[in-house]
Amino acid sequence: MTESSGGKPPEFQMPDPALVSRTMAEVAERGQRIVQDFLKRQSDGTGNPDPLNIGGAFMEMTTKLMTNPARLVQAQMGFWQDYLTLWSNTARRMMGENVNAVIEEPKGDRRFKDDAWRENEVFDFIRQSYLLSARYFTSAVNSADGLDAKTTQKVDFYTRQFVDAMSPANFVMTNPEVLRKTAETGGSNLLKGLSNLLFDLERGKGKLRIRMTDDSKFKVGENIAVTPGKVVFQTPLMQLIQYNPTTEKVLKRPLVIFPPWINKFYILDLRPKNSFIRWAVDQGHTVFVASWVNPDEALAEKGFDDYMQEGVLAALDAIEQATGVREVNAIGYCLGGTLLATTLAYMATKRDNRIKSATYFVTMTDFEEAGELGVFIDEEQLKALEEKMGKRGFLDGREMATTFNMLRANDLIWSFVVNNYLLGQDPFPFDLLYWNDDSTRMPARMHSFYLRRMYQQNDLCKQGAIELLNTKIDLRKIKVPSYLISTREDHIAPWKSTYRGTQLYSGPVRFVLAASGHIAGVVNPPDSGKYSHWVNENLPASPDEWFAGATELAGSWWPDWHRWITALDRTMVPARQPGDGKLTPIENAPGSYVRVMVND
């Protein structure tokens, strides 16, 4: 048994028999319902026992490894040599010697933050033993010669998933913090954890849907997404929100934002203190935002062309009616940025010049190196996904959320397993994680097109390879000034991939790289004092060359963007209120589309 941080052994409390009895009765009753519900839902499956095609990838990797047995033996010898050193060091430490660790976890790995992982000889041995094994497994699979890039990526990804899952921090008997909590509470933490597990299985209708935050503490329109405004226009695919001004004069050109429809727009309006939307309004922009619908089976046949027609182009028409101004500045976030670039290429062919500047938040237009999401893109997986979507008419948002969570499994899966199920604690209220869990569905036709034509075939960056609205798409025709903001630790849209856009657009381009990841690096208000950003006026073909010549600046990139966009046109006009123009407000922001959840 480990000691508490104060050096005293924790007091051991005997289990409460009544509590145990009640909990187990509840487990039996709830468990039966969960199993019945799960079995009922299995009729929706594809019948493919390996839809991710993991088995084939690992079989190929094993075959390649066996062609060079000497290298494998060498790796095993190195592993055992390190392991024997660890045994020796542990024995010496138990006899009172000071010894150095054989291996340490990477900086930022929070799984072993409890002091006992280092202060207690047994748990220090467990920790280092795991780290040595993890290093051996990952290096062994990465040493296989002759694998194609996609298979190598898939094997590496799923090996890391396995290694992460087997961390001693994830098990009761090898986690000192959990053992200490169990002793202190008489095991009630494990009973509470079991109750939490059942609750998550119930909310997932038989599939585990881990709670990351206390959902009851948040409500859209009440304490998140509260920037005042009105829905002034809508189509079957989106509601267009116009926000109330906070300045007497505003920039003449309105600003319209197209978020991704993989998630909901209020990532840009979580709280007043970190809302990009509110900040932009305060800088004198007339801000419009597309709030996308959460589609059901009725919208199964909506495609990427419909998102152009009923999204971007419809919004431009509506903004002109609302403000009397034809020219706008536009922002696209992630998939919304891909849509913006596609629509701009279409508009260039049609000589439609209403969008005068384009800002791309973490946007890929060249998918050649799409990062770890590429693990999920191959013919076998796409066929299985299309079969599943064909039965429902959409991709379930929870499946998409699980995919994104797997990219950061230790932070977004296993940390909550330990907190909720082993420590028996309720998740902490956190607005960002509430948004992350508020997932959306994807129309079957649109999603299949997006994955196949952009991710799998990388057609968007090829001249005329994609045709939408009877027009061949060529991104090189985009001549408007473009601002690209990417983030250095982005696992979803890797910055070296988004940088490729600088070589595609024909107009003036500014590329800025922010610290942190896909969300935190973008949603980084100036007052937070967090995260730096890098700038470089030159745009060489190589992203590494760009970074080598870049200058790091402290703080948020938002002011840099504002200086850039106002330099294009500083003309000011009296502030515009929603409803001043030809459009009658429909309802208050944030509207009704955003309130539809995947369970509705």
Coordinates of C-alpha atoms in Angstrom, one line a residue:
M1 CA 0.0 0.0 0.0
T2 CA 1.3 3.4 -0.9
E3 CA 1.6 6.3 1.5
S4 CA -0.3 9.6 1.1
S5 CA 1.5 12.7 0.0
G6 CA 2.0 13.7 3.7
G7 CA 3.9 10.6 4.5
K8 CA 1.2 9.0 6.7
P9 CA -0.4 5.7 5.6
P10 CA -4.0 6.3 4.5
E11 CA -6.7 5.3 6.9
F12 CA -8.5 2.1 5.7
Q13 CA -12.2 2.2 5.8
M14 CA -14.3 -1.0 5.7
P15 CA -16.8 -1.3 2.9
D16 CA -20.4 -0.4 3.7
P17 CA -22.4 -3.7 3.2
A18 CA -25.7 -1.9 2.6
L19 CA -24.0 0.3 -0.1
V20 CA -22.4 -2.8 -1.7
S21 CA -25.7 -4.6 -1.7
R22 CA -27.7 -1.7 -3.2
T23 CA -25.0 -1.1 -5.9
M24 CA -24.9 -4.7 -7.0
A25 CA -28.7 -4.9 -7.3
E26 CA -28.7 -1.8 -9.3
V27 CA -25.9 -3.2 -11.5
A28 CA -27.9 -6.3 -12.2
E29 CA -31.0 -4.4 -13.2
R30 CA -29.3 -1.8 -15.3
G31 CA -26.9 -4.2 -16.9
Q32 CA -29.8 -6.4 -18.2
R33 CA -31.4 -3.4 -19.8
I34 CA -28.1 -2.3 -21.4
V35 CA -27.4 -5.7 -22.8
Q36 CA -30.8 -6.0 -24.3
D37 CA -30.6 -2.6 -25.9
F38 CA -27.1 -3.3 -27.3
L39 CA -28.2 -6.6 -28.9
K40 CA -31.2 -4.9 -30.4
R41 CA -29.0 -2.3 -32.1
Q42 CA -26.6 -4.8 -33.6
S43 CA -28.9 -5.3 -36.6
D44 CA -27.4 -2.0 -37.8
G45 CA -24.0 -3.6 -38.2
T46 CA -22.3 -4.3 -41.5
G47 CA -21.4 -7.9 -40.6
N48 CA -17.7 -7.3 -41.2
P49 CA -15.7 -8.5 -38.1
D50 CA -12.7 -6.2 -39.1
P51 CA -14.2 -3.1 -40.7
L52 CA -11.0 -1.1 -39.9
N53 CA -8.8 -3.7 -41.7
I54 CA -6.4 -3.8 -38.8
G55 CA -5.8 -7.6 -39.1
G56 CA -4.5 -7.4 -42.6
A57 CA -2.2 -4.5 -41.8
F58 CA -0.6 -6.3 -38.8
M59 CA -0.3 -9.6 -40.8
E60 CA 1.6 -7.8 -43.5
M61 CA 3.8 -6.1 -40.8
T62 CA 4.6 -9.5 -39.2
T63 CA 5.5 -11.0 -42.5
K64 CA 7.9 -8.2 -43.2
L65 CA 9.4 -8.4 -39.7
M66 CA 10.1 -12.1 -40.2
T67 CA 12.2 -11.4 -43.3
N68 CA 14.8 -9.8 -41.1
P69 CA 15.0 -11.9 -37.9
A70 CA 18.4 -10.6 -37.0
R71 CA 17.0 -7.1 -36.5
L72 CA 14.2 -8.4 -34.4
V73 CA 16.6 -10.4 -32.2
Q74 CA 18.8 -7.3 -31.8
A75 CA 15.8 -5.3 -30.7
Q76 CA 14.8 -8.0 -28.2
M77 CA 18.4 -8.1 -26.8
G78 CA 18.4 -4.4 -26.3
F79 CA 15.0 -4.6 -24.5
W80 CA 16.2 -7.4 -22.2
Q81 CA 19.4 -5.5 -21.4
D82 CA 17.4 -2.4 -20.4
Y83 CA 15.1 -4.6 -18.4
L84 CA 17.9 -6.3 -16.5
T85 CA 19.4 -2.8 -15.8
L86 CA 16.0 -1.8 -14.4
W87 CA 15.8 -4.9 -12.1
S88 CA 19.3 -4.2 -10.9
N89 CA 18.6 -0.5 -10.2
T90 CA 15.4 -1.3 -8.4
A91 CA 17.2 -3.8 -6.1
R92 CA 20.0 -1.3 -5.4
R93 CA 17.4 1.4 -4.6
M94 CA 15.6 -0.9 -2.2
M95 CA 18.9 -1.2 -0.4
G96 CA 19.1 2.5 0.0
E97 CA 21.2 3.6 -3.0
N98 CA 20.4 6.5 -5.3
V99 CA 20.0 5.4 -8.9
N100 CA 19.1 7.0 -12.1
A101 CA 16.0 6.1 -14.0
V102 CA 16.5 3.8 -17.0
I103 CA 13.7 5.6 -18.9
E104 CA 11.4 8.5 -18.4
E105 CA 8.0 9.3 -19.9
P106 CA 7.9 12.1 -22.5
K107 CA 7.4 15.6 -21.2
G108 CA 3.7 16.4 -20.8
D109 CA 2.7 12.8 -20.1
R110 CA 0.3 13.3 -17.2
R111 CA -0.5 9.6 -16.6
F112 CA 2.3 9.3 -14.0
K113 CA 1.9 12.7 -12.3
D114 CA 1.2 11.2 -8.8
D115 CA 4.4 11.3 -6.6
A116 CA 4.2 7.6 -5.8
W117 CA 5.1 6.6 -9.3
R118 CA 8.7 7.8 -8.4
E119 CA 8.8 7.8 -4.6
N120 CA 7.7 4.2 -4.2
E121 CA 10.2 1.6 -5.5
V122 CA 7.5 -0.9 -6.6
F123 CA 5.5 1.6 -8.6
D124 CA 8.6 3.2 -10.1
F125 CA 9.6 -0.3 -11.3
I126 CA 6.1 -0.8 -12.8
R127 CA 6.2 2.6 -14.5
Q128 CA 9.6 2.1 -16.1
S129 CA 8.8 -1.5 -17.0
Y130 CA 5.8 -0.3 -18.9
L131 CA 7.7 2.5 -20.6
L132 CA 10.5 0.1 -21.7
S133 CA 7.8 -2.3 -23.1
A134 CA 6.0 0.5 -24.9
R135 CA 9.3 1.7 -26.5
Y136 CA 10.1 -1.9 -27.6
F137 CA 6.7 -2.5 -29.2
T138 CA 6.6 0.8 -31.1
S139 CA 10.2 0.5 -32.3
A140 CA 9.7 -3.1 -33.4
V141 CA 6.7 -2.4 -35.6
N142 CA 8.3 0.7 -37.0
S143 CA 11.4 -1.3 -38.0
A144 CA 9.6 -3.5 -40.5
D145 CA 10.9 -2.8 -44.0
G146 CA 8.9 -2.9 -47.3
L147 CA 5.6 -1.7 -46.0
D148 CA 3.7 1.0 -47.9
A149 CA 3.2 4.3 -46.2
K150 CA -0.5 3.7 -45.4
T151 CA 0.1 0.3 -43.8
T152 CA 3.0 1.7 -41.8
Q153 CA 0.8 4.5 -40.5
K154 CA -2.0 2.2 -39.6
V155 CA 0.2 -0.3 -37.8
D156 CA 2.0 2.4 -35.9
F157 CA -1.3 4.1 -34.9
Y158 CA -3.0 0.9 -33.6
T159 CA 0.1 -0.2 -31.8
R160 CA 0.1 3.1 -29.9
Q161 CA -3.6 2.6 -29.2
F162 CA -2.8 -0.9 -27.7
V163 CA 0.2 0.5 -25.8
D164 CA -1.8 3.4 -24.3
A165 CA -4.6 1.0 -23.3
M166 CA -2.1 -1.2 -21.4
S167 CA -0.7 1.6 -19.3
P168 CA -0.5 0.6 -15.6
A169 CA -2.3 3.9 -14.8
N170 CA -5.4 2.3 -16.3
F171 CA -5.7 -0.6 -13.8
V172 CA -6.8 -0.6 -10.2
M173 CA -4.0 -2.8 -8.8
T174 CA -1.1 -0.9 -10.6
N175 CA -2.3 2.7 -10.0
P176 CA -1.1 4.1 -6.7
E177 CA -3.6 6.9 -6.7
V178 CA -6.5 4.5 -7.2
L179 CA -5.2 2.1 -4.5
R180 CA -4.9 5.0 -2.0
K181 CA -8.4 6.2 -2.9
T182 CA -9.7 2.7 -2.4
A183 CA -8.2 2.4 1.0
E184 CA -9.4 5.8 2.1
T185 CA -13.0 5.2 1.0
G186 CA -13.4 1.5 1.7
G187 CA -13.9 0.8 -2.0
S188 CA -16.8 3.1 -2.4
N189 CA -14.8 4.8 -5.2
L190 CA -15.0 1.6 -7.2
L191 CA -18.7 1.2 -6.6
K192 CA -19.2 4.8 -7.7
G193 CA -17.0 4.1 -10.7
L194 CA -19.2 1.1 -11.6
S195 CA -22.3 3.3 -11.4
N196 CA -20.6 5.9 -13.6
L197 CA -19.7 3.1 -16.1
L198 CA -23.3 1.9 -16.2
F199 CA -24.6 5.5 -16.7
D200 CA -22.2 5.9 -19.7
L201 CA -23.3 2.6 -21.2
E202 CA -27.0 3.7 -20.8
R203 CA -26.4 7.1 -22.4
G204 CA -24.6 5.3 -25.3
K205 CA -27.5 2.8 -25.6
G206 CA -25.2 -0.2 -25.0
K207 CA -22.0 1.4 -26.4
L208 CA -19.6 3.1 -24.0
R209 CA -20.0 6.9 -24.3
I210 CA -17.6 8.3 -21.7
R211 CA -18.6 11.5 -20.0
M212 CA -15.8 14.1 -20.3
T213 CA -17.7 16.9 -18.4
D214 CA -20.7 17.6 -16.3
D215 CA -23.3 18.2 -19.1
S216 CA -25.8 19.5 -16.6
K217 CA -23.8 22.7 -16.0
F218 CA -24.1 24.0 -19.6
K219 CA -27.0 25.1 -21.8
V220 CA -26.5 26.5 -25.3
G221 CA -27.9 30.1 -25.3
E222 CA -27.8 30.5 -21.6
N223 CA -24.2 30.2 -20.4
I224 CA -22.4 29.2 -23.7
A225 CA -23.0 30.7 -27.2
V226 CA -24.5 33.9 -25.6
T227 CA -23.2 36.7 -27.8
P228 CA -26.4 38.7 -28.7
G229 CA -27.7 38.5 -32.2
K230 CA -30.5 37.3 -34.4
V231 CA -31.1 34.5 -36.9
V232 CA -31.8 36.6 -40.0
F233 CA -32.0 33.9 -42.7
Q234 CA -32.1 30.1 -43.1
T235 CA -32.0 27.2 -45.6
P236 CA -32.4 23.5 -45.0
L237 CA -28.7 23.3 -44.3
M238 CA -27.9 26.4 -42.2
Q239 CA -29.1 29.3 -40.2
L240 CA -27.4 32.7 -40.7
I241 CA -26.8 34.6 -37.5
Q242 CA -26.1 38.4 -37.5
Y243 CA -24.6 39.6 -34.2
N244 CA -25.5 42.9 -32.5
P245 CA -22.9 45.6 -32.9
T246 CA -21.0 46.9 -29.8
T247 CA -19.4 49.9 -31.5
E248 CA -21.0 53.1 -33.0
K249 CA -19.2 52.6 -36.3
V250 CA -18.3 49.4 -38.0
L251 CA -16.2 48.3 -40.9
K252 CA -18.1 48.6 -44.2
R253 CA -17.3 45.0 -45.2
P254 CA -19.2 42.5 -43.2
L255 CA -17.4 39.4 -41.9
V256 CA -19.0 36.0 -42.5
I257 CA -17.7 32.8 -40.8
F258 CA -18.2 29.3 -42.1
P259 CA -17.4 26.8 -39.3
P260 CA -17.0 23.1 -39.9
W261 CA -20.3 21.1 -39.8
I262 CA -18.4 18.2 -38.2
N263 CA -18.9 20.2 -35.0
K264 CA -21.0 23.1 -33.9
F265 CA -20.2 26.8 -34.5
Y266 CA -20.1 27.8 -30.8
I267 CA -16.5 26.7 -30.4
L268 CA -16.0 30.3 -31.5
D269 CA -18.5 31.6 -28.9
L270 CA -18.0 29.4 -25.8
R271 CA -17.8 32.1 -23.2
P272 CA -17.5 35.9 -23.5
K273 CA -13.9 35.8 -22.3
N274 CA -12.8 33.4 -25.1
S275 CA -15.3 34.2 -27.8
F276 CA -13.8 35.0 -31.2
I277 CA -17.2 36.1 -32.4
R278 CA -17.6 38.6 -29.6
W279 CA -14.1 39.8 -29.9
A280 CA -14.5 40.4 -33.7
V281 CA -17.7 42.3 -33.0
D282 CA -15.9 44.5 -30.4
Q283 CA -13.2 45.3 -33.1
G284 CA -15.9 46.8 -35.3
H285 CA -16.9 43.9 -37.6
T286 CA -20.5 43.2 -38.6
V287 CA -20.3 39.5 -37.9
F288 CA -22.4 36.8 -39.6
V289 CA -22.0 33.1 -38.8
A290 CA -23.4 30.0 -40.5
S291 CA -24.9 27.7 -37.9
W292 CA -25.2 24.3 -39.8
V293 CA -28.1 21.9 -39.4
N294 CA -27.6 18.6 -37.5
P295 CA -28.8 16.5 -40.4
D296 CA -31.0 13.4 -40.2
E297 CA -32.0 10.8 -42.8
A298 CA -34.1 13.3 -44.6
L299 CA -30.9 15.1 -45.7
A300 CA -29.0 12.0 -46.7
E301 CA -28.7 13.1 -50.4
K302 CA -27.3 16.5 -49.5
G303 CA -23.8 16.8 -51.1
F304 CA -20.8 19.1 -51.0
D305 CA -22.4 21.1 -53.8
D306 CA -25.5 21.7 -51.7
Y307 CA -23.3 23.1 -48.9
M308 CA -21.9 25.5 -51.4
Q309 CA -25.3 26.5 -52.8
E310 CA -27.4 26.5 -49.6
G311 CA -24.5 27.5 -47.4
V312 CA -21.8 29.9 -48.7
L313 CA -23.6 31.3 -51.8
A314 CA -27.0 31.6 -50.0
A315 CA -25.3 33.4 -47.1
L316 CA -23.7 36.0 -49.5
D317 CA -27.1 36.7 -51.0
A318 CA -28.6 37.1 -47.6
I319 CA -25.8 39.4 -46.3
E320 CA -26.3 41.8 -49.2
Q321 CA -30.1 41.9 -48.3
A322 CA -29.3 42.5 -44.7
T323 CA -26.7 45.2 -45.1
G324 CA -27.0 46.5 -48.6
V325 CA -23.3 45.7 -49.1
R326 CA -22.1 43.3 -51.7
E327 CA -18.5 42.8 -50.7
V328 CA -17.5 40.7 -47.6
N329 CA -14.6 39.2 -45.8
A330 CA -14.9 35.5 -45.2
I331 CA -13.5 33.0 -42.7
G332 CA -13.6 29.2 -43.0
Y333 CA -12.7 26.9 -40.1
C334 CA -11.3 23.4 -40.9
L335 CA -13.9 21.7 -43.2
G336 CA -15.6 25.1 -43.4
G337 CA -12.3 26.5 -44.8
T338 CA -12.2 23.6 -47.4
L339 CA -15.8 24.6 -48.4
L340 CA -14.8 28.3 -48.6
A341 CA -11.8 27.5 -50.9
T342 CA -13.9 25.3 -53.1
T343 CA -16.6 27.9 -53.4
L344 CA -14.1 30.6 -54.1
A345 CA -12.6 28.6 -57.0
Y346 CA -16.2 28.2 -58.3
M347 CA -16.9 31.9 -57.9
A348 CA -13.6 32.8 -59.7
T349 CA -14.8 30.8 -62.8
K350 CA -18.2 32.5 -62.6
R351 CA -16.5 36.0 -62.2
D352 CA -18.3 36.4 -58.9
N353 CA -16.0 38.7 -56.8
R354 CA -18.2 39.3 -53.7
I355 CA -15.7 37.7 -51.3
K356 CA -12.8 40.2 -51.0
S357 CA -10.6 38.3 -48.5
A358 CA -10.4 34.7 -47.3
T359 CA -9.1 33.6 -43.9
Y360 CA -8.6 29.9 -43.4
F361 CA -8.5 28.5 -39.9
V362 CA -6.5 25.1 -39.8
T363 CA -7.7 24.2 -43.3
M364 CA -6.5 21.5 -45.6
T365 CA -6.9 21.8 -49.3
D366 CA -4.1 19.4 -50.2
F367 CA -4.7 16.1 -48.4
E368 CA -1.5 14.3 -49.5
E369 CA -0.2 14.2 -45.9
A370 CA -3.4 14.3 -44.0
G371 CA -2.0 13.2 -40.6
E372 CA -3.4 10.4 -38.5
L373 CA -6.9 10.7 -39.8
G374 CA -5.5 9.0 -42.9
V375 CA -5.5 5.8 -40.8
F376 CA -9.2 5.6 -41.2
I377 CA -9.2 6.2 -45.0
D378 CA -8.7 3.1 -47.1
E379 CA -11.0 1.2 -49.5
E380 CA -12.1 -1.4 -47.0
Q381 CA -13.0 1.1 -44.3
L382 CA -14.7 3.4 -46.8
K383 CA -16.9 0.6 -48.1
A384 CA -17.9 -0.4 -44.6
L385 CA -18.7 3.2 -43.7
E386 CA -20.7 3.7 -46.8
E387 CA -22.7 0.5 -46.2
K388 CA -23.5 1.8 -42.6
M389 CA -24.4 5.3 -43.8
G390 CA -26.5 3.8 -46.6
K391 CA -28.8 2.2 -44.0
R392 CA -29.1 5.3 -41.8
G393 CA -28.6 8.1 -44.3
F394 CA -25.9 9.8 -42.2
L395 CA -22.8 9.2 -40.2
D396 CA -23.5 9.2 -36.5
G397 CA -21.8 12.1 -34.8
R398 CA -20.7 9.9 -31.9
E399 CA -18.7 7.7 -34.3
M400 CA -16.9 10.8 -35.6
A401 CA -16.2 12.0 -32.1
T402 CA -14.7 8.6 -31.2
T403 CA -12.4 8.9 -34.2
F404 CA -11.1 12.3 -33.1
N405 CA -10.7 11.2 -29.5
M406 CA -8.5 8.3 -30.6
L407 CA -6.0 10.8 -32.0
R408 CA -5.4 11.8 -28.4
A409 CA -6.4 8.7 -26.5
N410 CA -4.5 9.3 -23.3
D411 CA -6.0 12.8 -22.9
L412 CA -9.5 12.2 -24.3
I413 CA -10.2 8.5 -23.3
W414 CA -8.0 7.0 -20.7
S415 CA -7.7 10.0 -18.4
F416 CA -11.5 9.9 -18.0
V417 CA -11.6 6.1 -17.6
V418 CA -9.3 6.6 -14.6
N419 CA -11.1 9.6 -13.2
N420 CA -14.7 8.4 -13.7
Y421 CA -14.4 4.6 -13.2
L422 CA -11.4 3.9 -11.1
L423 CA -11.3 7.0 -8.8
G424 CA -15.2 7.2 -8.9
Q425 CA -15.2 10.9 -9.5
D426 CA -17.6 12.9 -11.5
P427 CA -16.2 14.8 -14.5
F428 CA -15.3 18.4 -14.0
P429 CA -17.5 21.1 -15.8
F430 CA -15.5 22.3 -18.8
D431 CA -17.1 24.2 -21.6
L432 CA -14.6 23.0 -24.3
L433 CA -15.3 19.4 -23.5
Y434 CA -19.1 20.0 -23.5
W435 CA -18.7 21.3 -27.0
N436 CA -16.5 18.4 -27.9
D437 CA -19.2 16.0 -26.8
D438 CA -22.0 17.9 -28.6
S439 CA -21.3 16.1 -31.9
T440 CA -23.2 16.3 -35.2
R441 CA -24.2 13.9 -37.9
M442 CA -22.9 14.0 -41.5
P443 CA -25.1 13.5 -44.6
A444 CA -24.2 10.2 -46.3
R445 CA -23.7 11.6 -49.8
M446 CA -21.6 14.6 -48.7
H447 CA -19.4 12.6 -46.3
S448 CA -18.7 9.9 -48.8
F449 CA -17.7 12.5 -51.4
Y450 CA -15.5 14.3 -48.9
L451 CA -13.6 11.2 -47.7
R452 CA -13.2 9.7 -51.2
R453 CA -12.5 12.7 -53.4
M454 CA -10.5 14.8 -51.0
Y455 CA -8.9 12.5 -48.4
Q456 CA -8.5 9.3 -50.5
Q457 CA -7.9 10.7 -54.0
N458 CA -6.7 14.2 -53.1
D459 CA -8.6 15.6 -56.0
L460 CA -9.2 19.1 -54.6
C461 CA -5.7 20.3 -55.3
K462 CA -5.7 18.9 -58.8
Q463 CA -6.7 21.3 -61.6
G464 CA -10.3 20.5 -62.7
A465 CA -10.3 17.0 -61.1
I466 CA -13.5 17.9 -59.1
E467 CA -16.7 19.2 -60.7
L468 CA -19.3 20.9 -58.5
L469 CA -22.4 22.8 -59.7
N470 CA -21.4 22.0 -63.3
T471 CA -18.1 23.8 -62.8
K472 CA -14.5 22.3 -62.7
I473 CA -12.8 23.4 -59.5
D474 CA -9.3 24.9 -59.8
L475 CA -7.9 26.4 -56.5
R476 CA -5.2 28.3 -58.5
K477 CA -7.9 30.6 -59.8
I478 CA -8.3 32.1 -56.3
K479 CA -6.8 35.5 -56.4
V480 CA -8.2 37.2 -53.3
P481 CA -5.9 38.0 -50.4
S482 CA -5.7 34.9 -48.1
Y483 CA -4.7 34.5 -44.5
L484 CA -3.8 31.0 -43.3
I485 CA -3.6 30.3 -39.6
S486 CA -2.4 26.8 -38.6
T487 CA -1.3 25.3 -35.3
R488 CA 1.9 23.6 -34.5
E489 CA 0.5 20.6 -32.6
D490 CA -2.6 20.0 -34.8
H491 CA -3.3 16.2 -35.1
I492 CA -6.4 16.8 -37.3
A493 CA -5.0 19.3 -39.9
P494 CA -1.2 19.0 -39.6
W495 CA 0.3 22.4 -40.2
K496 CA 2.8 21.2 -42.8
S497 CA -0.3 20.0 -44.8
T498 CA -2.2 23.2 -44.4
Y499 CA 0.9 25.1 -45.5
R500 CA 0.6 23.6 -48.9
G501 CA -2.3 26.0 -49.5
T502 CA 0.3 28.8 -49.8
Q503 CA 1.5 27.2 -53.0
L504 CA -2.0 26.8 -54.5
Y505 CA -3.6 30.2 -54.3
S506 CA -2.7 32.9 -56.8
G507 CA -3.4 36.0 -54.7
P508 CA -1.3 37.4 -51.9
V509 CA -1.0 35.0 -49.0
R510 CA 0.0 35.4 -45.3
F511 CA 0.7 32.3 -43.3
V512 CA 0.8 32.3 -39.5
L513 CA 1.6 29.4 -37.3
A514 CA 0.2 29.4 -33.7
A515 CA 1.3 27.2 -30.8
S516 CA -0.9 24.5 -29.4
G517 CA -3.5 22.4 -31.3
H518 CA -6.5 22.4 -33.5
I519 CA -8.8 24.2 -31.0
A520 CA -6.7 25.8 -28.3
G521 CA -4.3 27.4 -30.9
V522 CA -7.2 29.0 -32.7
V523 CA -9.4 29.9 -29.7
N524 CA -6.7 32.0 -28.0
P525 CA -7.9 35.4 -27.0
P526 CA -5.3 38.2 -26.5
D527 CA -6.2 38.7 -22.9
S528 CA -5.4 35.0 -22.1
G529 CA -1.7 35.6 -22.4
K530 CA -1.3 32.1 -23.7
Y531 CA 0.6 30.6 -26.7
S532 CA 2.9 32.3 -29.1
H533 CA 2.7 32.5 -32.9
W534 CA 5.3 32.5 -35.7
V535 CA 5.3 34.8 -38.7
N536 CA 7.4 34.9 -41.9
E537 CA 6.7 37.1 -44.9
N538 CA 8.4 34.7 -47.2
L539 CA 6.6 31.6 -48.5
P540 CA 9.1 29.0 -49.7
A541 CA 7.8 25.7 -51.0
S542 CA 9.1 23.8 -47.9
P543 CA 7.2 24.4 -44.6
D544 CA 10.4 23.5 -42.7
E545 CA 12.3 26.2 -44.6
W546 CA 9.4 28.6 -43.7
F547 CA 9.6 27.8 -40.0
A548 CA 13.4 28.1 -40.0
G549 CA 13.1 31.7 -41.1
A550 CA 10.1 32.5 -39.0
T551 CA 10.0 34.9 -36.0
E552 CA 8.2 33.8 -32.8
L553 CA 6.0 36.5 -31.3
A554 CA 4.4 36.3 -27.8
G555 CA 0.6 35.9 -27.4
S556 CA -2.4 35.5 -29.6
W557 CA -2.4 35.8 -33.4
W558 CA -5.9 37.5 -33.3
P559 CA -4.5 41.1 -33.4
D560 CA -2.2 40.1 -36.3
W561 CA -5.2 38.9 -38.3
H562 CA -7.2 42.1 -37.4
R563 CA -4.3 44.3 -38.6
W564 CA -4.1 42.3 -41.8
I565 CA -7.8 42.4 -42.6
T566 CA -8.3 46.1 -41.8
A567 CA -5.4 47.0 -44.0
L568 CA -7.4 45.7 -47.0
D569 CA -10.2 48.2 -46.4
R570 CA -10.6 50.6 -43.4
T571 CA -13.8 52.2 -44.6
M572 CA -16.2 52.7 -41.6
V573 CA -20.0 53.1 -41.6
P574 CA -22.7 53.5 -38.9
A575 CA -23.3 50.3 -37.0
R576 CA -25.9 47.9 -38.4
Q577 CA -28.5 46.2 -36.2
P578 CA -30.0 42.9 -37.2
G579 CA -33.3 43.7 -39.0
D580 CA -32.2 47.1 -40.3
G581 CA -32.1 45.8 -43.9
K582 CA -34.5 43.7 -45.9
L583 CA -34.3 40.6 -43.7
T584 CA -36.7 40.2 -40.8
P585 CA -35.1 38.4 -37.8
I586 CA -36.4 34.8 -37.4
E587 CA -35.3 34.2 -33.8
N588 CA -32.7 35.1 -31.3
A589 CA -29.1 33.8 -31.5
P590 CA -27.8 31.1 -31.3
G591 CA -30.9 29.8 -33.1
S592 CA -32.6 26.5 -33.1
Y593 CA -30.4 24.4 -35.5
V594 CA -27.5 24.4 -33.0
R595 CA -29.7 23.1 -30.2
V596 CA -30.5 19.8 -32.1
M597 CA -28.4 17.0 -30.5
V598 CA -27.4 13.6 -31.9
N599 CA -29.9 11.9 -29.6
D600 CA -32.8 14.1 -30.8

